[in-house]
Coordinates of C-alpha atoms and ligand atoms in Angstrom, one line a residue:
X1 CA 24.3 107.2 139.3
X2 CA 22.9 103.5 139.1
X3 CA 21.1 104.2 142.7
X4 CA 19.8 107.1 140.9
X5 CA 18.3 105.6 137.8
X6 CA 16.8 102.8 140.0
X7 CA 14.8 105.4 142.5
X8 CA 13.7 107.9 139.5
X9 CA 12.4 104.4 137.5
X10 CA 10.6 102.9 140.8
X11 CA 9.2 107.2 141.1
X12 CA 8.2 106.7 137.8
X13 CA 6.6 103.3 137.8
X14 CA 4.4 104.0 141.3
X15 CA 3.6 107.1 139.5
X16 CA 2.5 106.2 136.4
X17 CA 0.3 103.0 138.4
X18 CA -1.3 105.1 140.5
X19 CA -2.2 107.4 138.0
X20 CA -3.4 104.6 136.0
X21 CA -5.6 103.4 138.2
X22 CA -6.8 106.7 139.3
X23 CA -7.9 107.5 135.9
X24 CA -9.8 104.0 134.9
X25 CA -11.8 104.2 138.7
X26 CA -12.6 107.7 137.6
X27 CA -13.8 107.2 134.8
X28 CA -16.4 105.5 136.3
X29 CA -18.6 109.0 137.7
X30 CA -18.3 111.0 134.6
X31 CA -16.4 113.2 132.2
X32 CA -15.6 116.4 131.9
X33 CA -14.3 117.1 128.0
X34 CA -12.9 120.4 126.3
X35 CA -12.1 120.1 122.3
X36 CA -8.1 121.4 121.8
X37 CA -9.0 121.4 118.1
X38 CA -12.1 119.8 115.9
X39 CA -10.3 116.1 116.4
X40 CA -8.3 116.8 119.4
X41 CA -10.2 116.4 123.1
X42 CA -9.0 116.9 126.4
X43 CA -10.6 115.7 129.7
X44 CA -10.5 116.8 133.5
X45 CA -9.4 113.6 134.2
X46 CA -6.3 114.1 132.0
X47 CA -4.9 117.1 134.0
X48 CA -5.6 116.0 137.5
X49 CA -3.4 112.9 136.5
X50 CA -1.4 114.9 135.8
X51 CA -1.3 117.3 138.5
X52 CA -0.9 114.1 140.7
X53 CA 2.1 112.5 138.9
X54 CA 3.6 115.9 139.4
X55 CA 3.3 116.7 142.7
X56 CA 4.6 112.4 143.2
X57 CA 8.1 113.8 140.9
X58 CA 8.1 117.5 142.8
X59 CA 8.0 115.6 146.7
X60 CA 10.8 113.7 145.7
X61 CA 12.7 115.7 143.8
X62 CA 12.1 119.3 143.7
X63 CA 15.1 120.6 141.4
X64 CA 14.1 118.2 138.8
X65 CA 12.5 119.7 135.5
X66 CA 8.6 118.7 134.4
X67 CA 7.6 118.6 130.4
X68 CA 4.0 117.5 130.9
X69 CA 1.1 117.4 127.5
X70 CA -0.8 119.8 129.8
X71 CA 1.3 121.9 131.3
X72 CA 3.1 122.2 127.5
X73 CA 0.2 122.8 125.6
X74 CA -1.0 125.5 123.4
X75 CA 2.9 126.1 122.7
X76 CA 3.4 126.8 118.9
X77 CA 5.6 123.5 117.6
X78 CA 8.8 126.2 117.8
X79 CA 8.2 126.6 121.0
X80 CA 7.8 123.9 122.3
X81 CA 10.8 123.0 120.2
X82 CA 13.1 125.5 121.9
X83 CA 12.3 124.1 125.5
X84 CA 13.2 121.1 124.6
X85 CA 16.4 122.6 123.4
X86 CA 17.1 124.8 125.9
X87 CA 16.9 121.0 128.4
X88 CA 20.8 121.2 130.0
X89 CA 23.3 118.3 129.9
X90 CA 22.6 118.2 134.0
X91 CA 18.7 118.6 134.3
X92 CA 16.5 116.0 134.7
X93 CA 13.2 116.2 132.6
X94 CA 10.1 114.6 133.4
X95 CA 8.4 114.0 130.5
X96 CA 4.5 113.1 131.2
X97 CA 1.8 111.7 129.3
X98 CA -0.7 111.6 131.8
X99 CA -3.2 109.6 129.3
X100 CA -2.0 108.7 125.8
X101 CA -4.6 108.3 123.7
X102 CA -7.0 110.0 125.5
X103 CA -9.5 110.3 122.6
X104 CA -9.7 106.3 123.7
X105 CA -10.2 107.2 127.1
X106 CA -13.2 109.0 126.8
X107 CA -14.6 107.0 124.2
X108 CA -13.7 103.5 126.3
X109 CA -11.7 102.0 123.7
X110 CA -8.8 100.3 125.9
X111 CA -6.2 102.0 124.3
X112 CA -5.4 104.4 126.0
X113 CA -2.3 104.5 129.7
X114 CA 0.4 107.2 131.2
X115 CA 3.8 107.7 129.5
X116 CA 6.7 109.0 132.3
X117 CA 10.6 109.3 130.7
X118 CA 12.7 110.7 131.8
X119 CA 15.7 112.4 130.3
X120 CA 19.5 113.4 131.7
X121 CA 22.4 114.4 129.5
X122 CA 19.8 115.6 127.3
X123 CA 19.2 111.6 126.6
X124 CA 15.9 109.3 127.4
X125 CA 17.3 107.3 130.1
X126 CA 14.5 105.7 131.7
X127 CA 10.6 104.9 130.7
X128 CA 7.5 103.5 131.9
X129 CA 4.2 102.7 130.2
X130 CA 1.3 101.9 132.5
X131 CA -1.2 100.4 131.1
X132 CA -4.3 100.4 133.2
X133 CA -6.7 98.4 131.0
X134 CA -4.6 95.5 131.3
X135 CA -2.7 96.2 134.0
X136 CA 0.4 96.0 132.4
X137 CA 3.3 98.0 134.1
X138 CA 6.6 98.2 131.0
X139 CA 9.2 100.1 132.5
X140 CA 13.2 100.5 131.0
X141 CA 15.9 101.7 131.6
X142 CA 19.1 102.3 129.9
X143 CA 21.6 100.0 129.6
X144 CA 20.0 97.5 131.7
X145 CA 16.9 96.0 129.8
X146 CA 13.3 96.6 129.3
X147 CA 10.2 94.3 131.3
X148 CA 7.3 94.1 131.5
X149 CA 5.6 94.0 135.0
X150 CA 9.0 92.4 136.0
X151 CA 9.5 90.0 133.9
X152 CA 12.2 90.8 131.0
X153 CA 10.7 91.7 126.7
X154 CA 12.2 91.4 124.3
X155 CA 11.3 92.8 120.4
X156 CA 10.1 89.7 118.0
X157 CA 12.3 87.3 115.6
X158 CA 10.2 88.6 112.9
X159 CA 12.5 88.7 109.5
X160 CA 10.5 89.8 106.6
X161 CA 8.0 92.1 106.4
X162 CA 5.6 89.7 104.7
X163 CA 5.8 88.2 108.7
X164 CA 5.0 91.6 110.3
X165 CA 1.9 93.5 111.9
X166 CA 2.8 97.7 112.0
X167 CA 1.2 99.7 114.2
X168 CA -0.2 103.6 113.8
X169 CA -2.4 106.5 114.3
X170 CA -4.3 109.1 113.1
X171 CA -2.6 112.2 113.6
X172 CA -4.5 114.9 115.5
X173 CA -1.7 118.1 115.2
X174 CA -3.2 118.8 112.1
X175 CA -5.0 117.6 109.0
X176 CA -1.7 118.1 106.6
X177 CA 0.2 115.3 108.3
X178 CA -2.7 113.4 108.7
X179 CA -3.6 113.6 105.0
X180 CA 0.4 113.4 104.6
X181 CA 0.3 110.2 106.6
X182 CA -2.7 108.4 105.5
X183 CA -1.2 108.7 101.5
X184 CA 2.0 106.5 102.9
X185 CA -0.4 103.6 103.9
X186 CA -0.5 102.1 100.9
X187 CA 3.1 100.9 100.4
X188 CA 3.2 99.8 104.0
X189 CA 0.3 97.7 103.7
X190 CA 1.7 96.3 100.4
X191 CA 4.1 94.9 101.5
X192 CA 3.9 94.3 105.4
X193 CA 1.4 91.4 106.6
X194 CA -1.0 93.9 108.8
X195 CA -1.7 97.1 109.4
X196 CA -3.1 98.4 113.1
X197 CA -4.5 102.2 113.6
X198 CA -4.8 102.4 117.6
X199 CA -4.1 106.2 118.1
X200 CA -2.2 105.2 121.5
X201 CA 1.4 105.8 120.6
X202 CA 2.5 104.4 123.8
X203 CA 0.6 101.1 123.6
X204 CA 1.9 100.7 120.4
X205 CA 5.6 101.3 121.3
X206 CA 5.0 98.7 124.0
X207 CA 3.9 96.3 121.8
X208 CA 6.8 96.7 119.1
X209 CA 8.7 96.1 122.2
X210 CA 7.5 93.2 123.7
X211 CA 7.3 91.9 120.2
X212 CA 3.5 92.1 119.6
X213 CA 3.9 93.7 116.5
X214 CA 7.1 93.9 114.7
X215 CA 7.0 98.1 113.9
X216 CA 4.8 101.4 115.0
X217 CA 5.9 105.2 113.2
X218 CA 3.6 108.2 114.8
X219 CA 3.7 111.3 112.7
X220 CA 2.6 114.5 114.5
X221 CA 3.6 114.0 117.9
X222 CA 5.7 115.0 120.6
X223 CA 8.5 113.7 123.2
X224 CA 5.5 112.9 125.8
X225 CA 3.8 111.1 123.6
X226 CA 6.9 108.8 122.9
X227 CA 9.6 109.6 125.4
X228 CA 9.1 106.3 127.5
X229 CA 8.5 104.0 124.3
X230 CA 12.3 105.0 122.8
X231 CA 14.1 103.8 125.7
X232 CA 11.6 100.6 125.9
X233 CA 12.0 99.6 122.5
X234 CA 15.7 100.6 122.6
X235 CA 16.4 97.9 125.3
X236 CA 14.0 95.3 124.3
X237 CA 16.5 95.0 121.2
X238 CA 14.9 97.1 118.3
X239 CA 15.3 100.3 116.2
X240 CA 14.8 103.8 116.5
X241 CA 14.8 106.2 114.6
X242 CA 13.0 108.9 112.6
X243 CA 10.5 107.7 109.8
X244 CA 12.9 108.7 106.6
X245 CA 15.6 106.4 109.2
X246 CA 17.5 109.4 109.9
X247 CA 18.4 109.0 114.2
X248 CA 16.1 110.5 116.6
X249 CA 16.3 113.9 118.3
X250 CA 14.2 114.8 121.4
X251 CA 12.7 117.6 119.3
X252 CA 11.6 115.2 116.4
X253 CA 7.6 115.1 115.7
X254 CA 7.5 111.9 114.0
X255 CA 9.5 108.2 115.3
X256 CA 9.6 104.9 113.6
X257 CA 10.2 101.8 116.5
X258 CA 11.0 98.3 114.9
X259 CA 12.6 94.7 115.6
X260 CA 15.5 95.8 114.0
X261 CA 15.9 93.0 111.4
X262 CA 12.4 94.4 109.0
X263 CA 13.9 98.5 109.9
X264 CA 15.2 98.6 106.3
X265 CA 11.8 97.6 104.7
X266 CA 9.5 99.8 107.1
X267 CA 12.1 102.5 106.1
X268 CA 12.0 102.2 102.0
X269 CA 7.8 101.1 102.7
X270 CA 7.6 104.4 104.2
X271 CA 9.2 106.8 101.4
X272 CA 7.8 105.0 98.4
X273 CA 4.7 107.7 98.3
Ligands
IPD1 C1 -1.9 110.8 121.0 C2 -1.3 109.6 120.3 C3 -1.8 109.0 119.4 C4 -1.1 110.7 118.4 C5 -1.1 111.1 118.8 C6 -1.3 112.0 120.1 P1 -2.9 112.4 123.1 O1 -2.0 111.3 122.2 O2 -0.6 109.2 121.2 O3 -0.9 107.8 119.2 O4 -1.2 109.9 116.8 O5 -0.6 112.1 118.1 O6 -2.1 113.5 120.2 O7 -3.1 113.0 122.5 O8 -4.0 111.1 123.4 O9 -1.8 112.3 124.3

């Protein structure tokens, strides 16, 4: 299995890099943008990136399943959860966000990435995040550590909330989740050193993995936004749970990832409204 997992990681790295360079360059030729809702958008490059990645996977692993943001778009939250529940123990499932941070990409704000996670035995066993703007490739394999452009990475050493920077995003799924998220900001901003709102869960999670920030919490998100980031943070020595501190499930729609040392403080701040 070791060799198969290593081959899977290598394909994920190649696909993320190829799609990332494509979206970075193709942006210069113009974008066609459609509204998914009043606050969420998609570009033609999201669809092209997803097709490119899906084809690369299909060519090498035709029997693997594909769970990509643009292919799944339109399902209700219950239908999406049912699809995830249906992953079988033996299935390899490629969980793909062809552009995480689409609105940043559309506006040429340099926080967007390709995110590819692979699930096997209903666990996330591999994750790759490629930031084409900085040419940074983050990758991790369960039990084998986390890397940035091939060099090992670790979460930060911050021990106290007062020394820690926390990332988050404005939820895009609906205004109720957004209002709930905003209501949790005051206690976090009071006890932590500072906050960043990037609206790219993949890069926020990767920044926790490499110690640039100390925590990230995201609400109203999907498995494709966080799968790769979750395995990266764990393999870099961090801790990942739901925002209430309970263990992660593949169907959850929120996540809290930290360097571990400040996890309890983050759970406490996020649950003091
Ligand atoms: C978005 C980002 C953002 C999160 C949104 C997602 P997308 O991903 O991950 O951080 O807050 O909920 O939709 O839609 O740009 O792939």
